[in-house]
Backbone as CSV, one residue per row, in Angstrom:
resi,resn,N_x,N_y,N_z,CA_x,CA_y,CA_z,C_x,C_y,C_z
1,MET,200.768,70.069,21.923,200.435,68.846,22.352,198.929,68.949,23.025
2,LYS,198.161,67.881,22.640,197.002,68.032,22.968,196.962,66.746,24.298
3,LEU,196.941,67.013,25.512,196.751,66.148,26.712,195.385,65.983,27.174
4,LEU,195.111,64.579,27.581,193.641,64.328,27.902,193.597,63.393,28.920
5,ARG,192.686,62.829,29.317,192.271,61.869,30.372,191.078,61.036,29.847
6,HIS,191.073,59.692,29.649,189.883,58.899,28.920,189.770,57.671,29.900
7,GLY,188.486,57.241,29.730,188.106,55.918,30.244,187.081,56.298,31.211
8,PRO,186.311,55.208,31.984,185.186,55.338,32.874,185.582,55.953,34.029
9,LYS,184.479,56.630,34.596,184.764,57.274,35.859,185.411,56.313,36.860
10,GLY,186.517,56.912,37.443,187.316,56.019,38.506,188.358,55.300,37.824
11,ASP,188.332,55.085,36.532,189.276,54.245,36.002,190.064,55.122,34.743
12,GLU,190.160,56.257,35.056,190.742,57.124,33.833,192.125,56.894,33.730
13,LYS,192.721,57.054,32.580,194.072,56.947,32.094,194.514,58.333,31.433
14,PRO,195.658,58.562,31.501,196.256,59.672,30.520,196.376,59.335,29.303
15,GLY,196.416,60.340,28.376,196.614,60.164,27.002,196.877,61.436,26.272
16,LEU,197.021,61.061,24.922,197.237,62.433,24.037,196.516,62.245,22.736
17,LEU,196.105,63.476,22.186,195.434,63.198,20.877,196.562,63.456,19.707
18,ASP,196.829,62.250,18.847,197.778,62.600,18.017,197.401,63.236,16.799
19,PRO,198.421,63.473,15.899,198.331,64.555,14.607,197.115,63.867,13.662
20,GLU,196.804,62.797,13.989,195.873,62.189,13.017,194.407,61.873,13.513
21,GLY,194.406,62.533,14.836,193.051,62.569,15.504,192.657,61.424,16.438
22,ARG,193.808,60.416,16.599,193.530,59.176,17.506,194.010,59.512,18.826
23,ILE,193.402,58.893,19.854,193.835,59.025,21.328,194.867,58.120,21.354
24,ARG,195.933,58.516,22.016,197.164,57.492,22.271,197.409,57.500,23.781
25,ASP,197.639,56.342,24.509,197.613,56.157,25.969,198.935,56.387,26.455
26,LEU,199.048,57.111,27.546,200.342,57.457,28.125,200.719,57.032,29.296
27,SER,199.817,55.823,29.647,199.950,55.087,30.926,201.304,54.531,31.259
28,GLY,201.910,54.204,30.134,203.569,53.940,30.275,204.409,54.837,30.767
29,HIS,204.085,56.050,30.738,204.890,57.146,30.970,204.371,58.075,32.341
30,ILE,203.260,58.020,32.437,202.695,58.720,33.681,201.515,58.036,34.270
31,ALA,201.188,57.828,35.441,200.064,57.135,35.971,198.656,57.853,35.765
32,ASP,198.760,59.191,35.684,197.474,59.875,35.366,198.096,61.320,35.267
33,LEU,197.257,62.038,34.493,197.537,63.469,34.258,196.957,64.410,35.656
34,THR,198.017,64.719,36.309,197.650,65.465,37.640,198.413,66.735,37.477
35,SER,198.272,67.491,38.507,198.884,68.920,38.804,200.479,68.598,38.686
36,ALA,200.830,67.485,39.123,202.357,67.295,38.994,203.023,67.244,37.808
37,HIS,202.088,66.984,36.737,202.825,66.643,35.389,202.513,67.910,34.642
38,LEU,202.332,69.223,35.109,202.046,70.144,34.478,203.158,71.395,34.289
39,GLY,204.348,70.913,34.935,205.463,71.867,34.781,206.157,71.613,33.447
40,LYS,207.085,72.722,33.295,207.555,72.773,31.833,208.406,71.548,31.595
41,GLU,209.162,70.989,32.618,210.051,69.880,32.459,209.264,68.596,32.098
42,THR,208.168,68.380,32.864,207.559,67.026,32.521,206.735,67.323,30.993
43,LEU,206.267,68.546,30.923,205.572,68.932,29.481,206.499,68.581,28.416
44,ALA,207.815,69.060,28.592,208.673,68.611,27.510,209.144,67.623,27.406
45,ARG,209.241,66.853,28.356,209.351,65.399,28.248,208.365,64.476,27.445
46,LEU,207.151,64.907,27.826,205.954,64.037,27.159,205.889,64.569,25.691
47,LYS,206.255,65.740,25.251,206.374,66.392,23.926,207.474,65.590,23.287
48,ALA,208.586,65.220,23.742,209.655,64.631,23.226,209.354,63.045,22.693
49,LEU,208.292,62.513,23.343,207.708,61.111,23.008,207.326,60.886,21.620
50,ASP,207.912,59.967,20.998,207.386,59.578,19.589,205.805,59.019,19.786
51,TRP,205.016,59.588,19.540,203.561,59.314,19.778,203.185,58.076,18.965
52,ARG,204.038,57.738,17.891,203.683,56.575,17.090,203.808,55.125,18.010
53,THR,204.707,55.381,18.871,205.096,54.123,19.789,203.904,54.094,20.729
54,LEU,203.143,55.065,20.990,202.197,54.929,22.146,201.074,53.957,21.789
55,PRO,200.340,53.262,22.582,199.230,52.462,22.163,198.272,53.169,21.746
56,ALA,197.412,53.084,20.559,196.096,53.643,20.320,195.000,52.981,21.217
57,VAL,194.162,53.969,21.536,193.052,53.539,22.288,192.152,52.888,21.513
58,ALA,191.534,51.881,21.684,190.440,51.110,20.874,189.263,52.123,21.028
59,THR,188.515,52.482,19.790,187.549,53.335,19.612,186.373,52.458,18.690
60,ALA,186.335,51.198,18.686,185.371,50.595,18.138,184.003,50.659,18.946
61,GLY,183.125,50.725,18.250,181.650,51.129,19.028,181.485,52.357,19.617
62,ALA,181.392,52.556,20.855,181.384,53.778,21.553,182.634,54.371,21.677
63,PRO,182.849,55.767,21.436,184.134,56.185,21.636,184.812,56.354,22.892
64,ALA,186.018,56.278,23.321,186.453,56.415,24.672,185.642,57.714,25.240
65,ARG,185.242,57.566,26.671,184.990,58.702,27.510,186.184,59.567,27.678
66,LEU,185.794,60.821,27.464,186.875,61.906,27.747,186.481,62.581,29.228
67,ALA,187.424,62.271,30.007,187.259,62.501,31.531,187.697,64.040,31.656
68,PRO,187.600,64.624,32.733,188.097,66.014,33.139,189.624,65.933,32.896
69,ILE,190.094,67.156,32.481,191.478,66.964,31.612,192.669,66.865,32.816
70,VAL,192.444,67.343,34.104,193.368,67.202,35.144,192.680,66.485,36.357
71,ALA,193.538,65.525,36.792,192.847,64.540,38.061,192.502,65.354,39.087
72,ASP,193.208,66.166,39.477,193.247,66.901,40.871,193.242,68.438,40.876
73,THR,192.159,69.102,39.974,192.118,70.602,39.964,191.791,71.036,41.303
74,GLY,192.574,71.973,41.965,192.407,72.444,43.160,191.230,73.554,43.331
75,LYS,191.236,74.516,42.229,190.418,75.495,42.342,190.120,75.766,40.805
76,LEU,188.551,76.112,40.766,187.999,76.453,39.318,187.350,77.999,39.577
77,ILE,188.474,78.989,39.158,188.087,80.175,39.429,187.419,80.777,38.170
78,CYS,186.401,81.639,38.442,185.548,82.141,37.123,185.647,83.562,37.105
79,VAL,185.555,84.256,35.974,185.460,85.673,35.911,184.181,86.139,35.297
80,GLY,183.597,86.879,35.924,182.189,87.393,35.541,182.358,88.724,34.548
81,LEU,181.285,88.742,33.654,181.223,90.129,32.855,182.461,90.465,32.137
82,ASN,183.266,89.589,31.824,184.378,89.949,30.972,184.438,90.250,29.544
83,TYR,183.121,90.451,29.173,183.001,90.670,27.676,181.940,91.685,27.769
84,SER,182.347,93.001,27.296,181.360,94.164,27.457,179.999,93.858,27.130
85,ASP,179.851,93.274,25.797,178.393,93.241,25.301,177.654,91.867,26.059
86,HIS,178.426,90.991,26.850,177.696,90.074,27.691,177.085,90.862,28.847
87,ALA,178.069,91.795,29.386,177.571,92.671,30.666,176.207,93.214,30.084
88,ALA,176.368,93.980,29.018,175.182,94.697,28.403,173.761,93.948,28.457
89,GLU,173.897,92.410,27.860,172.921,91.643,27.771,172.448,91.203,29.152
90,SER,173.283,91.197,30.176,172.988,90.714,31.216,172.283,92.001,32.258
91,GLY,172.401,93.306,31.694,171.882,94.346,32.363,172.832,94.902,33.545
92,MET,174.216,94.468,33.246,175.161,94.951,34.371,176.292,95.690,33.629
93,ALA,177.028,96.518,34.673,177.945,97.569,34.092,179.198,96.740,33.846
94,VAL,180.052,97.165,32.906,181.247,96.654,32.768,182.382,96.935,33.971
95,PRO,182.593,95.932,34.595,183.459,96.053,35.775,184.837,96.820,35.497
96,SER,185.054,97.560,36.519,186.569,98.380,36.506,187.499,97.652,36.853
97,GLU,187.328,96.293,37.681,188.194,95.390,38.099,187.565,94.198,37.757
98,PRO,188.200,92.846,37.528,187.575,91.734,37.306,186.869,91.217,38.592
99,VAL,185.595,90.697,37.870,184.656,90.133,38.938,185.127,88.600,39.228
100,LEU,185.349,88.187,40.248,185.801,86.639,40.630,184.713,86.003,41.452
101,PHE,184.581,84.916,41.133,183.681,83.820,41.878,184.450,82.420,41.651
102,MET,184.065,81.560,42.634,184.482,80.188,42.653,183.405,79.174,42.146
103,LYS,183.843,78.289,41.417,182.882,77.089,40.981,183.562,75.967,41.567
104,ALA,182.493,75.178,42.265,182.865,73.994,43.182,183.493,73.106,42.302
105,THR,184.576,72.277,42.673,185.439,71.527,41.896,184.294,70.178,41.767
106,SER,183.580,69.953,42.667,182.543,68.791,42.320,181.532,69.110,41.030
107,ALA,181.742,70.324,40.393,180.958,70.499,39.239,181.545,70.108,38.071
108,ILE,182.823,69.869,38.276,183.692,69.455,37.027,183.242,68.182,36.585
109,VAL,183.030,68.189,35.096,183.049,66.889,34.555,183.775,66.869,33.348
110,GLY,183.383,65.681,32.577,184.455,65.479,31.404,183.400,66.254,30.262
111,ALA,184.391,66.515,28.986,183.776,67.506,28.072,182.288,66.815,27.407
112,ASN,181.926,65.545,27.196,180.932,65.168,26.806,180.044,64.436,27.650
113,ASP,180.229,64.717,29.101,179.639,63.726,30.160,178.146,64.736,30.154
114,ALA,177.071,63.995,30.875,175.697,64.363,31.168,175.673,65.852,31.883
115,VAL,174.953,66.728,31.470,174.643,67.783,32.392,173.390,67.482,32.958
116,VAL,173.381,67.526,34.379,171.884,67.211,35.207,171.611,68.285,35.826
117,LEU,170.265,68.726,35.620,169.848,70.025,35.985,169.572,69.702,37.678
118,PRO,169.799,70.753,38.450,169.497,70.659,39.653,167.677,70.515,40.119
119,ARG,167.423,69.949,41.210,166.273,69.968,41.549,165.589,71.207,41.572
120,ASP,164.206,71.348,40.804,163.506,72.425,40.736,164.107,73.696,39.937
121,SER,165.072,73.373,39.144,165.880,74.165,38.061,164.658,74.840,37.177
122,ALA,164.802,76.255,37.163,163.847,76.782,36.171,164.604,77.548,35.178
123,LYS,165.865,78.002,35.404,166.768,79.003,34.795,168.050,78.542,34.523
124,SER,168.335,77.271,33.935,169.623,76.891,33.831,170.031,77.341,32.360
125,ASP,171.252,77.716,32.421,171.778,78.588,31.225,173.113,78.035,30.824
126,TRP,173.852,78.290,29.659,174.963,77.969,29.172,176.034,79.268,28.947
127,GLU,177.379,78.785,29.024,178.237,79.913,28.783,179.665,79.227,28.272
128,VAL,180.107,79.367,27.304,181.145,78.858,26.352,182.361,79.756,26.952
129,GLU,183.624,79.317,27.260,184.491,80.245,28.058,185.936,79.416,27.907
130,LEU,186.913,80.267,27.702,188.070,79.723,27.514,188.749,79.520,28.915
131,GLY,189.223,78.382,29.129,189.695,77.739,30.426,191.290,78.087,30.328
132,VAL,191.992,78.359,31.262,193.365,78.772,31.395,193.892,77.666,32.705
133,VAL,194.863,76.927,32.231,195.246,75.869,33.259,196.548,76.221,33.596
134,ILE,196.810,76.490,35.036,197.945,76.771,35.637,198.989,75.585,35.504
135,GLY,200.169,75.895,35.360,201.412,74.923,35.309,202.284,75.103,36.396
136,THR,202.486,76.516,36.715,203.537,76.687,37.926,203.022,77.528,38.731
137,ARG,203.161,77.524,40.041,202.538,78.177,41.190,202.886,79.681,41.012
138,ALA,201.947,80.480,40.941,201.832,81.686,40.844,201.252,82.559,42.040
139,ARG,202.310,83.564,42.321,201.676,84.344,43.475,202.616,85.896,43.162
140,TYR,201.523,86.678,43.264,202.015,88.030,42.796,203.046,88.168,41.621
141,VAL,202.395,87.695,40.450,203.328,87.682,39.302,202.901,89.000,38.501
142,GLU,203.947,89.391,37.760,203.724,90.566,36.988,203.027,90.159,35.603
143,GLU,202.252,90.920,35.045,201.416,90.995,33.732,202.541,90.313,32.670
144,SER,203.600,91.075,32.800,204.519,90.741,31.682,204.924,89.284,31.636
145,GLU,204.997,88.657,32.927,205.451,87.313,33.110,204.156,86.093,33.195
146,ALA,202.973,86.643,33.195,202.088,86.004,33.528,201.702,84.765,32.775
147,LEU,201.844,84.756,31.465,201.731,83.539,30.595,202.682,82.557,30.900
148,ASP,204.052,82.832,31.388,204.790,81.968,31.783,204.234,80.743,32.795
149,TYR,203.325,81.065,33.530,202.565,80.177,34.536,201.529,79.536,34.047
150,VAL,201.352,79.588,32.699,200.284,78.860,31.938,200.675,77.450,31.382
151,ALA,200.091,76.278,31.822,200.420,75.137,31.096,199.599,74.828,29.835
152,GLY,198.405,75.567,29.754,197.663,75.427,28.454,196.363,75.575,28.729
153,TYR,195.647,75.555,27.723,194.125,75.847,27.619,193.143,75.024,27.221
154,CYS,192.034,75.297,27.590,190.880,74.192,27.256,189.556,74.973,27.290
155,VAL,188.581,74.098,26.756,187.201,74.715,26.648,186.383,74.556,27.905
156,VAL,185.664,75.318,28.422,184.916,75.287,29.855,183.436,75.743,29.293
157,ASN,182.549,74.994,29.701,181.081,75.358,29.887,180.769,75.865,31.126
158,ASP,180.690,77.138,31.514,180.156,77.459,32.777,178.676,77.677,33.016
159,LEU,178.228,76.436,33.157,176.808,76.351,33.351,176.292,77.329,34.430
160,SER,175.007,77.715,34.278,174.657,78.683,35.585,173.131,78.568,35.854
161,GLU,172.703,78.332,37.032,171.373,78.319,37.345,170.814,79.644,37.749
162,ARG,170.282,80.457,36.695,170.284,81.926,36.947,169.323,82.388,38.229
163,GLU,168.267,81.731,38.523,167.516,82.010,39.698,168.308,81.841,40.821
164,TYR,169.055,80.681,40.934,169.918,80.482,42.025,170.900,81.658,42.169
165,GLN,171.404,82.106,41.163,172.552,83.043,40.974,172.302,84.358,41.397
166,LEU,171.094,84.754,40.756,170.591,86.395,40.784,169.551,86.491,41.654
167,GLU,168.496,85.624,42.104,167.480,85.837,42.860,167.293,85.171,44.049
168,ARG,168.124,84.730,44.523,168.033,83.775,45.928,168.974,84.333,46.962
169,GLY,169.540,85.477,46.706,170.404,86.131,47.681,171.718,85.739,47.644
170,GLY,172.789,86.469,48.562,173.898,86.013,48.330,174.890,86.060,47.407
171,GLN,175.807,85.371,47.228,176.773,85.365,46.061,176.384,84.657,45.050
172,TRP,177.053,84.723,43.776,176.805,83.893,42.552,177.070,82.406,42.704
173,ASP,177.960,82.058,43.705,178.367,80.557,43.804,177.287,79.680,43.778
174,LYS,176.098,79.898,44.384,175.105,78.727,44.565,174.362,78.496,43.090
175,GLY,174.618,79.294,42.259,173.997,79.379,40.947,175.154,78.711,39.765
176,LYS,176.338,78.524,40.313,177.375,78.067,39.572,177.955,76.947,39.800
177,GLY,177.763,76.231,41.038,178.490,75.285,41.550,177.808,73.791,41.539
178,CYS,176.613,74.100,40.811,175.815,72.862,40.816,176.571,71.674,40.167
179,ASP,176.341,70.323,40.793,176.821,69.243,40.070,176.825,69.167,38.531
180,THR,177.782,68.681,37.946,177.887,68.767,36.418,178.103,70.073,35.735
181,PHE,177.823,71.283,36.459,177.931,72.444,35.734,179.400,73.013,35.280
182,GLY,180.421,72.140,35.190,181.533,72.614,34.977,182.425,71.382,33.929
183,PRO,181.612,71.465,32.724,182.340,70.441,31.749,183.698,71.297,31.445
184,VAL,184.775,70.393,31.340,185.909,71.008,30.660,186.833,70.096,29.907
185,GLY,187.371,70.455,28.868,187.932,69.454,27.969,187.442,70.097,26.436
186,PRO,187.641,69.201,25.546,188.022,67.655,25.603,189.492,67.429,26.123
187,TRP,190.274,68.234,25.760,191.860,68.290,26.012,192.343,69.456,26.511
188,LEU,193.504,69.284,26.968,194.098,70.699,27.511,195.372,70.810,26.321
189,VAL,195.089,71.859,25.696,196.166,72.140,24.468,197.328,72.906,25.204
190,THR,198.349,72.520,25.294,199.707,73.149,25.900,199.992,74.617,25.202
191,ALA,200.376,75.411,26.221,200.725,76.906,25.891,201.488,77.071,24.569
192,ASP,202.376,76.157,24.207,203.401,76.581,22.884,202.321,76.233,21.716
193,GLU,201.234,75.706,21.834,200.375,75.708,20.551,199.534,76.580,20.383
194,VAL,199.244,77.560,21.381,198.299,78.643,21.594,199.239,79.854,21.608
195,PRO,199.697,80.416,20.529,200.762,81.676,20.490,199.854,82.732,21.184
196,ASP,198.717,83.062,20.765,198.028,84.135,21.328,196.506,83.906,21.762
197,PRO,196.397,83.604,23.046,195.150,83.447,23.604,193.947,84.543,23.413
198,GLN,194.452,85.720,23.008,193.626,86.876,22.688,193.237,86.736,21.355
199,ASN,193.336,85.645,20.616,192.822,85.467,19.305,192.192,84.200,18.981
200,LEU,191.044,83.668,19.766,190.589,82.561,19.713,189.055,83.000,19.403
201,ASP,188.380,81.991,18.570,186.888,82.150,18.438,186.378,81.206,19.290
202,LEU,185.129,81.593,19.705,184.464,80.797,20.637,182.883,80.850,20.067
203,TRP,182.276,79.747,20.304,180.810,79.287,19.802,180.060,78.331,20.583
204,LEU,178.781,78.441,20.764,177.819,77.605,21.403,176.645,77.450,20.599
205,GLU,175.994,76.146,20.428,174.699,75.944,19.953,173.930,75.071,20.865
206,VAL,172.618,75.313,20.708,171.892,74.309,21.697,170.645,73.968,20.644
207,ASN,170.763,72.586,20.607,169.783,72.041,19.549,170.117,72.444,18.176
208,GLY,171.161,72.747,17.857,171.528,72.963,16.356,171.642,74.664,16.210
209,LYS,171.062,75.362,17.203,170.794,76.710,16.919,172.074,77.383,17.554
210,ARG,172.699,78.368,16.662,173.830,79.121,17.248,173.568,80.246,17.992
211,TYR,173.743,80.223,19.314,173.422,81.155,20.034,174.864,82.158,20.606
212,GLN,175.740,81.541,20.775,176.817,82.276,21.152,178.012,82.186,19.903
213,GLN,178.612,83.297,19.521,179.679,83.516,18.539,180.514,84.842,19.052
214,GLY,181.802,84.457,19.332,182.676,85.714,20.065,184.036,85.412,19.594
215,SER,184.895,86.162,20.140,186.408,86.116,20.186,186.956,86.494,21.379
216,THR,187.896,85.929,21.877,188.828,86.210,23.062,189.320,87.762,22.741
217,ARG,189.254,88.217,21.480,189.790,89.495,21.358,188.949,90.672,22.034
218,THR,187.806,90.305,22.242,186.958,91.221,22.917,186.804,91.311,24.331
219,MET,187.673,90.440,25.027,187.604,90.358,26.411,187.983,91.887,27.197
220,VAL,187.373,92.008,28.121,187.754,93.174,28.883,189.101,93.210,29.335
221,PHE,189.273,91.957,30.302,190.686,91.738,30.704,191.250,90.672,30.160
222,THR,192.416,90.579,29.721,193.195,89.707,28.971,193.497,88.400,29.969
223,VAL,194.033,87.380,29.316,194.448,86.158,29.941,195.701,86.650,30.822
224,ALA,196.637,87.347,30.508,197.754,87.742,31.330,197.451,88.755,32.451
225,GLN,196.529,89.596,32.011,195.939,90.493,33.370,195.225,89.732,34.217
226,LEU,194.428,88.534,33.960,193.728,87.819,34.810,194.674,87.017,35.797
227,VAL,195.529,86.319,35.073,196.383,85.597,35.946,197.349,86.348,36.811
228,SER,197.619,87.681,36.237,198.493,88.521,37.531,197.388,88.890,38.664
229,TYR,196.295,89.442,38.181,195.302,89.957,39.063,195.060,88.950,40.057
230,ILE,194.755,87.872,39.545,194.151,86.646,40.620,195.370,86.336,41.527
231,SER,196.328,86.355,41.069,197.656,85.831,41.853,198.065,86.942,42.830
232,ARG,197.304,87.831,43.075,197.473,89.038,44.147,196.303,88.724,45.266
233,PHE,195.695,87.926,44.917,194.521,87.706,45.916,194.598,86.019,46.542
234,MET,195.097,85.167,45.786,195.206,83.804,46.123,196.345,83.189,45.347
235,THR,197.024,82.216,45.929,197.946,81.636,45.109,197.399,80.642,44.332
236,LEU,197.904,80.695,42.920,197.528,79.852,41.943,198.413,78.601,41.825
237,HIS,197.897,77.361,42.019,198.454,76.066,41.987,198.583,75.331,40.880
238,PRO,199.538,74.697,40.348,199.449,73.839,39.191,197.923,72.841,39.113
239,GLY,197.407,72.916,38.100,195.976,72.225,37.832,194.661,73.200,38.204
240,ASP,195.165,74.132,38.771,194.069,75.208,38.902,193.466,75.820,37.743
241,ILE,192.143,76.055,37.269,191.611,76.301,36.090,190.949,77.836,36.271
242,ILE,191.298,78.696,35.286,190.804,80.012,35.335,189.535,79.907,34.249
243,SER,188.532,80.164,34.549,187.470,80.547,33.453,187.142,81.864,32.891
244,THR,187.556,82.127,31.805,187.774,83.752,31.767,186.494,84.529,31.118
245,GLY,185.333,84.039,31.221,184.194,84.677,30.960,183.657,84.264,29.672
246,THR,182.279,84.845,29.216,181.812,84.384,28.078,181.315,85.470,27.073
247,PRO,181.203,85.576,25.816,180.816,86.223,25.081,179.174,86.337,25.233
248,PRO,178.658,87.534,24.458,177.300,87.464,24.344,176.615,86.112,23.560
249,GLY,175.373,86.038,23.966,174.496,84.902,23.318,173.883,84.052,24.489
250,VAL,174.001,84.157,25.682,173.554,83.286,26.870,172.133,83.392,26.758
251,GLY,171.411,82.330,27.310,169.910,82.278,27.490,169.217,83.538,27.983
252,LEU,170.090,83.758,29.129,169.346,84.929,29.926,169.387,86.191,29.109
253,GLY,170.081,86.463,28.057,170.196,87.559,27.384,169.195,87.376,26.029
254,GLN,168.589,86.527,25.841,167.588,86.266,24.621,166.537,87.215,24.567
255,LYS,166.016,87.769,23.539,165.098,88.566,23.315,164.045,88.094,22.367
256,PRO,162.693,88.262,22.723,162.032,89.096,23.624,161.790,88.565,25.041
257,ASP,162.365,87.246,25.096,162.124,86.347,26.322,163.309,85.411,26.437
258,PRO,163.888,85.301,27.674,165.037,84.531,27.981,164.470,82.681,27.565
259,VAL,165.803,82.331,27.204,165.724,80.672,26.731,166.577,80.048,27.640
260,TYR,166.023,78.992,28.520,166.574,78.121,29.391,166.797,76.702,28.965
261,LEU,167.644,76.073,29.626,167.889,74.571,29.345,166.638,73.766,29.767
262,LYS,166.500,72.801,29.114,165.560,71.724,29.579,165.879,70.446,29.325
263,PRO,165.237,69.427,29.803,165.769,67.905,29.805,165.800,67.512,28.189
264,GLY,166.714,66.944,27.677,166.726,66.669,26.316,167.400,67.534,25.148
265,ASP,167.779,68.729,25.713,168.405,69.647,25.025,169.948,69.384,24.737
266,MET,170.390,69.724,23.514,171.812,69.144,23.431,172.578,70.582,22.939
267,MET,173.650,70.551,23.802,174.570,71.679,23.765,175.803,71.261,22.945
268,ARG,176.332,72.195,22.024,177.698,71.797,21.399,178.492,73.267,21.314
269,LEU,179.542,72.982,21.618,180.433,74.314,21.910,181.823,73.996,21.591
270,GLY,182.495,75.109,21.303,183.867,74.807,20.882,184.725,76.158,21.043
271,ILE,186.175,76.060,20.806,186.980,77.104,20.560,187.977,76.623,19.612
272,SER,188.361,77.693,18.675,189.263,77.507,17.679,190.732,76.711,18.174
273,GLY,191.000,75.529,17.641,192.207,74.865,18.102,192.057,74.358,19.337
274,LEU,191.227,74.317,20.139,190.856,73.854,21.446,189.788,72.455,21.553
275,GLY,189.083,72.362,20.409,188.357,71.110,20.645,186.945,71.478,20.630
276,GLU,185.972,70.498,20.644,184.560,70.583,21.069,184.163,69.888,21.945
277,GLN,183.178,70.281,22.746,182.396,69.652,23.674,180.704,69.420,23.310
278,GLN,180.287,68.366,23.811,178.808,68.179,23.570,178.344,67.556,24.863
279,GLN,177.047,68.138,25.214,176.294,67.527,26.127,174.893,67.625,26.214
280,THR,174.318,66.313,26.672,173.126,66.151,26.680,172.491,66.471,28.060
281,VAL,171.322,67.355,28.084,170.818,67.912,29.354,169.729,66.881,29.899
282,HIS,169.838,66.586,31.140,169.029,65.696,31.751,168.446,66.347,33.111
283,ALA,167.140,65.853,33.159,166.342,66.198,34.579,167.140,65.571,35.679
284,TRP,167.043,66.117,37.035,167.628,65.726,38.001,167.742,64.348,38.278
285,ASN,168.819,63.709,38.331,169.133,62.105,38.368,170.423,62.017,39.093
286,GLU,170.355,61.409,40.421,171.407,61.371,41.236,172.349,60.292,40.809
287,GLU,171.791,59.150,40.365,172.683,58.096,39.786,173.376,58.379,38.507
288,LEU,172.831,59.276,37.681,173.746,59.541,36.510,174.810,60.637,36.860
289,ILE,174.699,61.414,38.038,175.684,62.018,38.392,176.708,61.254,39.007
290,ASP,176.507,60.292,39.669,177.426,59.489,40.228,177.957,58.357,39.352
291,ALA,177.536,57.963,38.281,177.673,57.080,37.200,179.203,57.239,36.776
């Protein structure tokens, strides 16, 4: 089942993607797609619905906006250097334990929403990543049981301002949490449709050029290991998203010179079975962020 939220900012509605690729509205069954709807019982109830009876969302003209997949994500937890070849291109050692940092929830936007560069940005970069959406509260869970706590998976673009992240002192968060730097979606694919999260292909293009091409098979730490590990440091709540790291091919790692995002660039990225995102990059524009 592919769950989603659609509609303009502030007026989003819950929906699902039907087998024919159309958005069906779920407003008659749930008010919105929130953390309260990610438990196994609610997901089973939604899956049992006959999608043919759900209203199709009109797509004449411009397609419906795809909003962030969960209305009330409490934490966006990211994993750094989780692909050994990406660590190498970044000039950093492969970690012996997962590197964790937080991305501000104010960074979260829809899959195709505008990406707005922060003021004076010089080194903004892209990162396609597998997102793991928590469905059941997890605290000190065993690795063997960790996937039972997962509601589903999604595509994440973990955008990063490298100067802020690496050259301005302190922790990585200041280069990771900029407004619009966390596109998620286009939909939440429930865990029953992803039998092996360690066998997914990831890719990302900028202006039609393929920069990233990888597979979750090469993760240093698996999804199950990450859920278990993170749950030992903080309680994971329904709606929390873990962004599990990126394969090689980021702008920072390009040779002979890094390549960074500029206004007008178009990013397109996706993960097998989880859909695609597409974002246009804009110069700083506060009205665009708030629109």
